[in-house]
Short mmCIF file of C-alpha atoms and ligand atoms in Angstrom, two decimals:
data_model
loop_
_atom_site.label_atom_id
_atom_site.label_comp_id
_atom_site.label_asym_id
_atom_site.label_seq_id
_atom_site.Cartn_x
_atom_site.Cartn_y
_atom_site.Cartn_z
CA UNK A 1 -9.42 1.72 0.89
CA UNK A 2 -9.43 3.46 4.20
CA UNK A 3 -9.52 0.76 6.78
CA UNK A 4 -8.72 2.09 10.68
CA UNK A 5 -7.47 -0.41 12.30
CA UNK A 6 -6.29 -0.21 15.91
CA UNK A 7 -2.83 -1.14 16.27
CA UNK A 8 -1.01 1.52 17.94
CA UNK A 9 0.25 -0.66 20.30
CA UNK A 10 2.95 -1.32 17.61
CA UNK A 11 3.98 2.05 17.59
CA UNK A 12 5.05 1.31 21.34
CA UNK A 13 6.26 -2.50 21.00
CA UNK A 14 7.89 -2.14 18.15
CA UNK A 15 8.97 1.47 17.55
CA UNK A 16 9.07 3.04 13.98
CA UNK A 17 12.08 3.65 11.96
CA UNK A 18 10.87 4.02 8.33
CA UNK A 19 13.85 3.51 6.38
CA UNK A 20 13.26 5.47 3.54
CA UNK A 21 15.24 4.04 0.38
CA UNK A 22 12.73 5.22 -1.75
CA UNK A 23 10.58 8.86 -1.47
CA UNK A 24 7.75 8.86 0.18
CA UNK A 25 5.04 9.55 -2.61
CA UNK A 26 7.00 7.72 -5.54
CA UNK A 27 6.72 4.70 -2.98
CA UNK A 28 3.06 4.88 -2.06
CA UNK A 29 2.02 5.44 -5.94
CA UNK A 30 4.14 2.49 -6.66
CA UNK A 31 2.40 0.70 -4.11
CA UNK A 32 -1.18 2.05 -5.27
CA UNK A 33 -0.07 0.71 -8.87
CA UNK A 34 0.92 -2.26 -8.32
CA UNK A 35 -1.94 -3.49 -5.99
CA UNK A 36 -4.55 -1.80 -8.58
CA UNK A 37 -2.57 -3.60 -11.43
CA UNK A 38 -3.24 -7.08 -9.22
CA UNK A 39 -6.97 -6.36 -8.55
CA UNK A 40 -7.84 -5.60 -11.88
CA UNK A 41 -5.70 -9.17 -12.65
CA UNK A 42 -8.12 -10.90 -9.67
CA UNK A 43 -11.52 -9.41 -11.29
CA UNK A 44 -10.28 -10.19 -14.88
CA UNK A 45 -9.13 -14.02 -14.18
CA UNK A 46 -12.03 -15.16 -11.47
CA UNK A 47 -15.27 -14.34 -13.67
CA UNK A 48 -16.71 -16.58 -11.33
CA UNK A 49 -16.02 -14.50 -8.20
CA UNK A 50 -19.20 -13.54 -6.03
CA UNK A 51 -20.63 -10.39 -7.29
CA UNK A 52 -20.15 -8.94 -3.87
CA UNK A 53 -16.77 -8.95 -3.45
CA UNK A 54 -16.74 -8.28 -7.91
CA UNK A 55 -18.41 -4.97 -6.11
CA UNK A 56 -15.88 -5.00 -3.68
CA UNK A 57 -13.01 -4.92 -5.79
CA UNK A 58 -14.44 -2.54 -8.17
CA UNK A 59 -15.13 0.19 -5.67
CA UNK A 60 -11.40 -0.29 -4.12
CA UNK A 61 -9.99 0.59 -8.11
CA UNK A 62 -12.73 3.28 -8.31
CA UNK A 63 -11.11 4.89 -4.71
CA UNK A 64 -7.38 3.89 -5.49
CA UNK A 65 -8.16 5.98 -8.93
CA UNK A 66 -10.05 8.65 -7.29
CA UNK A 67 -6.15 9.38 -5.13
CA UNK A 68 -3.94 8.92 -8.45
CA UNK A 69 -3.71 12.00 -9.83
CA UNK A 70 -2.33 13.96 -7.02
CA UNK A 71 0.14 10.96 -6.34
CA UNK A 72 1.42 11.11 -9.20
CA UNK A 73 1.87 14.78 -9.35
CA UNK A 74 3.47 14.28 -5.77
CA UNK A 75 5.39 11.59 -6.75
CA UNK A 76 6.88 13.52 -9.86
CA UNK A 77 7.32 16.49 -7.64
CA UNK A 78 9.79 14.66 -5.28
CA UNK A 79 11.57 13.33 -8.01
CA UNK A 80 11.74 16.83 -9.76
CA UNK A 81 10.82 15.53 -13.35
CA UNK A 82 7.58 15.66 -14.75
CA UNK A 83 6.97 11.70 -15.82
CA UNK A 84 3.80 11.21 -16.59
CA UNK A 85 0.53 13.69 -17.63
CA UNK A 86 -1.36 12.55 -14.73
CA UNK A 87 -4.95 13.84 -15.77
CA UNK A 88 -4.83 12.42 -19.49
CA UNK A 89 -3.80 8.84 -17.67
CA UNK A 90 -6.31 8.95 -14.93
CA UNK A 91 -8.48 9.53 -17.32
CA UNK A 92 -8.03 7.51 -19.50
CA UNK A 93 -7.46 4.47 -16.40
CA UNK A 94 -11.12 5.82 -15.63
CA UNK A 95 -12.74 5.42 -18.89
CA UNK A 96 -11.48 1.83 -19.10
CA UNK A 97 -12.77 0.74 -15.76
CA UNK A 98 -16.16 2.02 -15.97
CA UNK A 99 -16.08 0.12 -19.52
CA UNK A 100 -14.95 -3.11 -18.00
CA UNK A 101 -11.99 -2.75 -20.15
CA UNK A 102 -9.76 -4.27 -18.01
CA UNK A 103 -7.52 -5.52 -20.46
CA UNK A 104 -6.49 -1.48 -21.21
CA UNK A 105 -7.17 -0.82 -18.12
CA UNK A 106 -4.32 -3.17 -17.33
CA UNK A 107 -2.19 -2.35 -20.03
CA UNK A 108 -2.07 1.40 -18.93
CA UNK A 109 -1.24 0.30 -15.46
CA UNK A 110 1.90 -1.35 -16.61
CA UNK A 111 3.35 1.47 -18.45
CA UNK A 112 2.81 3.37 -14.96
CA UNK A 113 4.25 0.56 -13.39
CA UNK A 114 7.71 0.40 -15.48
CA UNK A 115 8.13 4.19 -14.82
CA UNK A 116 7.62 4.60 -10.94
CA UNK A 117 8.96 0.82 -10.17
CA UNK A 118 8.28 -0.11 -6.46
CA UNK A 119 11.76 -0.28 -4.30
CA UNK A 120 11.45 -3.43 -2.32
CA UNK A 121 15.50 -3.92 -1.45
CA UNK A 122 14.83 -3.38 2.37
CA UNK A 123 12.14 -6.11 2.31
CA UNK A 124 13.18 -8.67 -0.24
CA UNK A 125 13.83 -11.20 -0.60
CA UNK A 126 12.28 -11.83 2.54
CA UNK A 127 14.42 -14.60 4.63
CA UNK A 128 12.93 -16.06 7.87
CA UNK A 129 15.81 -15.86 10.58
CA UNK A 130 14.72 -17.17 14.36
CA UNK A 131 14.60 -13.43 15.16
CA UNK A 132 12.22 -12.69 12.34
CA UNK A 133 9.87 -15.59 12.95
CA UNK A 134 9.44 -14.52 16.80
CA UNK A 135 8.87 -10.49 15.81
CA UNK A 136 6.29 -11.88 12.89
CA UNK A 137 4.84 -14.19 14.89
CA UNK A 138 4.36 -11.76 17.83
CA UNK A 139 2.64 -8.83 15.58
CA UNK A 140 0.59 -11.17 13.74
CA UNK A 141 -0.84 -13.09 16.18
CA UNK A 142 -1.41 -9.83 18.42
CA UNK A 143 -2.19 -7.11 15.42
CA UNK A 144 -3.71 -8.91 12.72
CA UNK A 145 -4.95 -12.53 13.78
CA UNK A 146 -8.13 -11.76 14.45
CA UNK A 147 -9.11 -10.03 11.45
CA UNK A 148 -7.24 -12.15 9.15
CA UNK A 149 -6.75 -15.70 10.30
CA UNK A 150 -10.40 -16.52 9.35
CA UNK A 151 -12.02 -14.26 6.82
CA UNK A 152 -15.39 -13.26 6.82
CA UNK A 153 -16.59 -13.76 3.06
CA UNK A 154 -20.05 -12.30 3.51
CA UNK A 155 -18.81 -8.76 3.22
CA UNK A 156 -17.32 -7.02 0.02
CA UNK A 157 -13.79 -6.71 1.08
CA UNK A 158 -13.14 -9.46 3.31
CA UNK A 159 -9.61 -9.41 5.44
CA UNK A 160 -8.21 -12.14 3.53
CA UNK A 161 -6.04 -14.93 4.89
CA UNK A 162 -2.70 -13.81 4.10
CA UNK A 163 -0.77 -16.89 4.31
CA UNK A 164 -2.67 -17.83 1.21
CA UNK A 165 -2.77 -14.84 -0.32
CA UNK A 166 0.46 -14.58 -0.78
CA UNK A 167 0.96 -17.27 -3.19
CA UNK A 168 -1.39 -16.24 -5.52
CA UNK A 169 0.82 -13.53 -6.67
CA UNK A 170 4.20 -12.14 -7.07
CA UNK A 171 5.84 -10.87 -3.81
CA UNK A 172 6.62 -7.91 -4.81
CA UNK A 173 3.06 -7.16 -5.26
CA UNK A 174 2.29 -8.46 -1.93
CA UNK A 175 4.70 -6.21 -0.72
CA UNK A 176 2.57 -3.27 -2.06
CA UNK A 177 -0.18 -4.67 -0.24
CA UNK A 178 1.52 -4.46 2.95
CA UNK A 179 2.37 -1.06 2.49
CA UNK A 180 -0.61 0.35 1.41
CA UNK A 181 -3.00 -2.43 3.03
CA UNK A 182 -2.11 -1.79 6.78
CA UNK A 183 -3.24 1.41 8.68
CA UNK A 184 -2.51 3.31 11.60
CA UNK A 185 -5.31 4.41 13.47
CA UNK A 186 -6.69 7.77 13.80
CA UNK A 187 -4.62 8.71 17.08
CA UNK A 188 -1.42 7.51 15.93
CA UNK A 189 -2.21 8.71 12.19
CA UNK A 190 -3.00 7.08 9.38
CA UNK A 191 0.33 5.71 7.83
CA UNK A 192 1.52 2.24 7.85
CA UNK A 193 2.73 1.54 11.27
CA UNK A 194 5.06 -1.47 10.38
CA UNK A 195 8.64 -0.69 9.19
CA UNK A 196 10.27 -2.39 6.68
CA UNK A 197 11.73 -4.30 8.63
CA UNK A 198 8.40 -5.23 10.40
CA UNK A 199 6.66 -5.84 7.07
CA UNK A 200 9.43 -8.50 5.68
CA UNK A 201 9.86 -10.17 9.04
CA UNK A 202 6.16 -10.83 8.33
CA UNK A 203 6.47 -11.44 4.28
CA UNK A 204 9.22 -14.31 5.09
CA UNK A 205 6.96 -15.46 8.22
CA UNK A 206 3.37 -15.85 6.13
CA UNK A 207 6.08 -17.15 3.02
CA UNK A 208 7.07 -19.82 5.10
CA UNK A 209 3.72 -21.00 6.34
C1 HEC B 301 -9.87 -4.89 12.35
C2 HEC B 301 -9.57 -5.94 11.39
C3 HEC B 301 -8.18 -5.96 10.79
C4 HEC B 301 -6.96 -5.98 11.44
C5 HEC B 301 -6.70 -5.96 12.93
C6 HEC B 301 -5.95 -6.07 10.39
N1 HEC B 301 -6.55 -6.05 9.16
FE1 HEC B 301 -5.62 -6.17 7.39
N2 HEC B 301 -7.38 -5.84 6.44
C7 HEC B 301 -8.62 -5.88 7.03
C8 HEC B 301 -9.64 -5.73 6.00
C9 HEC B 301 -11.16 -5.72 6.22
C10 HEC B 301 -8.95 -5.61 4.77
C11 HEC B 301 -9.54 -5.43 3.39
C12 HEC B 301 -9.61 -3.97 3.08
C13 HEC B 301 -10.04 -3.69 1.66
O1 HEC B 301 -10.24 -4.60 0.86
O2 HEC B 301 -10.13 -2.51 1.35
C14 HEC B 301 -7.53 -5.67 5.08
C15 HEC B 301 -6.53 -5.57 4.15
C16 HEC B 301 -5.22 -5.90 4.39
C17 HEC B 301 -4.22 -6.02 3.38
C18 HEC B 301 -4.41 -5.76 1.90
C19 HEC B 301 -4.91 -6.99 1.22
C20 HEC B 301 -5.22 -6.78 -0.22
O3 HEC B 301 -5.97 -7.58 -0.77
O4 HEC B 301 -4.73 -5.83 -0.84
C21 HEC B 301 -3.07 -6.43 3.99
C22 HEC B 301 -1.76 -6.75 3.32
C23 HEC B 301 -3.36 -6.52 5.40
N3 HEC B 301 -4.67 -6.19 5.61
C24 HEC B 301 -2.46 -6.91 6.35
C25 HEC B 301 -2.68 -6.79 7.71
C26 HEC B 301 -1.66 -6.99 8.72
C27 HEC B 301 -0.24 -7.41 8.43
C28 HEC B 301 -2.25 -6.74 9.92
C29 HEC B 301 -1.60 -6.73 11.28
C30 HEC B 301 -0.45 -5.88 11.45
C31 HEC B 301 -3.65 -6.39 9.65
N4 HEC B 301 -3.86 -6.43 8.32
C32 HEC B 301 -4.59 -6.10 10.63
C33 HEC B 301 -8.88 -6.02 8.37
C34 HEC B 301 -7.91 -6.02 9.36
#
């Protein structure tokens, strides 16, 4: 899931001011939850799906698994309550992938999901002002055009046109895919370099389209 891509020119243009409704690590695993809990959907409903990006998908649930235990036992640290027995559910979230159980697999996921809910207030609902159209239009067309506009489907895990991806799911869990799907590069580190602000000027701007 560890994708480096160069836009620390947004760090300058654009400046960073996290806002911070929700903590850190309950936000990222609630981020890592969600998206899993929409892949797993993808590989389950599109049986019909190239086997390469089948691989693709696969090997991003095996890696967003491979993180989960210690975000959860971040996540439950920051909210000083122990929620959730993180190694019994990883493993059982393992056993059911490499089974192809993905109906357990996402069954398991949505208990997770209902007890570390993703905070989206400071990007939804996402309404495109004149302001917000400019600053999306200005980040996408300069930070993630070329990458995204036309997607390279020969490789596992394409950069997918996000215009249209977006309406093949829920917005909130394309909100988890913003904040979990766009990196920092090494120099800058590796967080998300959008804010909120950033990521729902772009959710109403690619909504819109
Ligand atoms: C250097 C090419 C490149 C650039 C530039 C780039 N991306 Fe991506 N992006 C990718 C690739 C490749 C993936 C798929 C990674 C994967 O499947 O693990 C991806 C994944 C994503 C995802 C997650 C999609 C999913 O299915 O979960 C989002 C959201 C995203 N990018 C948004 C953006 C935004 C917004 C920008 C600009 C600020 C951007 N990206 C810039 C290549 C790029």
């Amino acid at each position: 899931m560890i994708k480096f891509v160069t836009i620390f020119g947004l760090i300058l243009l654009f400046g960073v001011t996290p806002c911070l409704a929700q903590g850190e690590h309950i936000r990222r695993l609630a981020a890592e939850l969600l998206v899993a809990h929409g892949d797993a959907r993808v590989l389950a409903s599109q049986p019909q799906m190239k086997s390469l990006h089948k691989k693709g998908l696969n090997d991003r649930l095996r890696g967003s698994l491979s993180g989960l235990e210690i975000l959860i036992r971040l996540a439950d640290e920051e909210a000083r309550e122990r929620r959730t027995d993180a190694q019994l559910v990883v493993g059982r979230l393992t056993f059911f992938l490499r089974g192809n159980n993905l109906d357990e697999f996402t069954k398991t996921l949505s208990g997770l999901i209902k007890r570390y809910p993703l905070a989206t207030n400071n990007i939804l609902p996402a309404i495109l002002t004149p302001a917000r159209s400019k600053q999306a239009i200005e980040i996408h067309q300069e930070y993630c055009a070329a990458c995204h506009n036309e997607p390279d489907n020969n490789v596992e895990r394409p950069a997918k046109n996000l215009t249209l991806q977006l309406k093949t799911m829920a917005q909130t869990e394309f909100v988890a895919r913003m904040i979990i799907g766009v990196r920092g590069d090494p120099s800058t580190g590796l967080g998300n370099p959008l804010s909120d602000e950033e990521i729902a000027a772009l959710v109403a701007y690619y909504q819109a389209r």
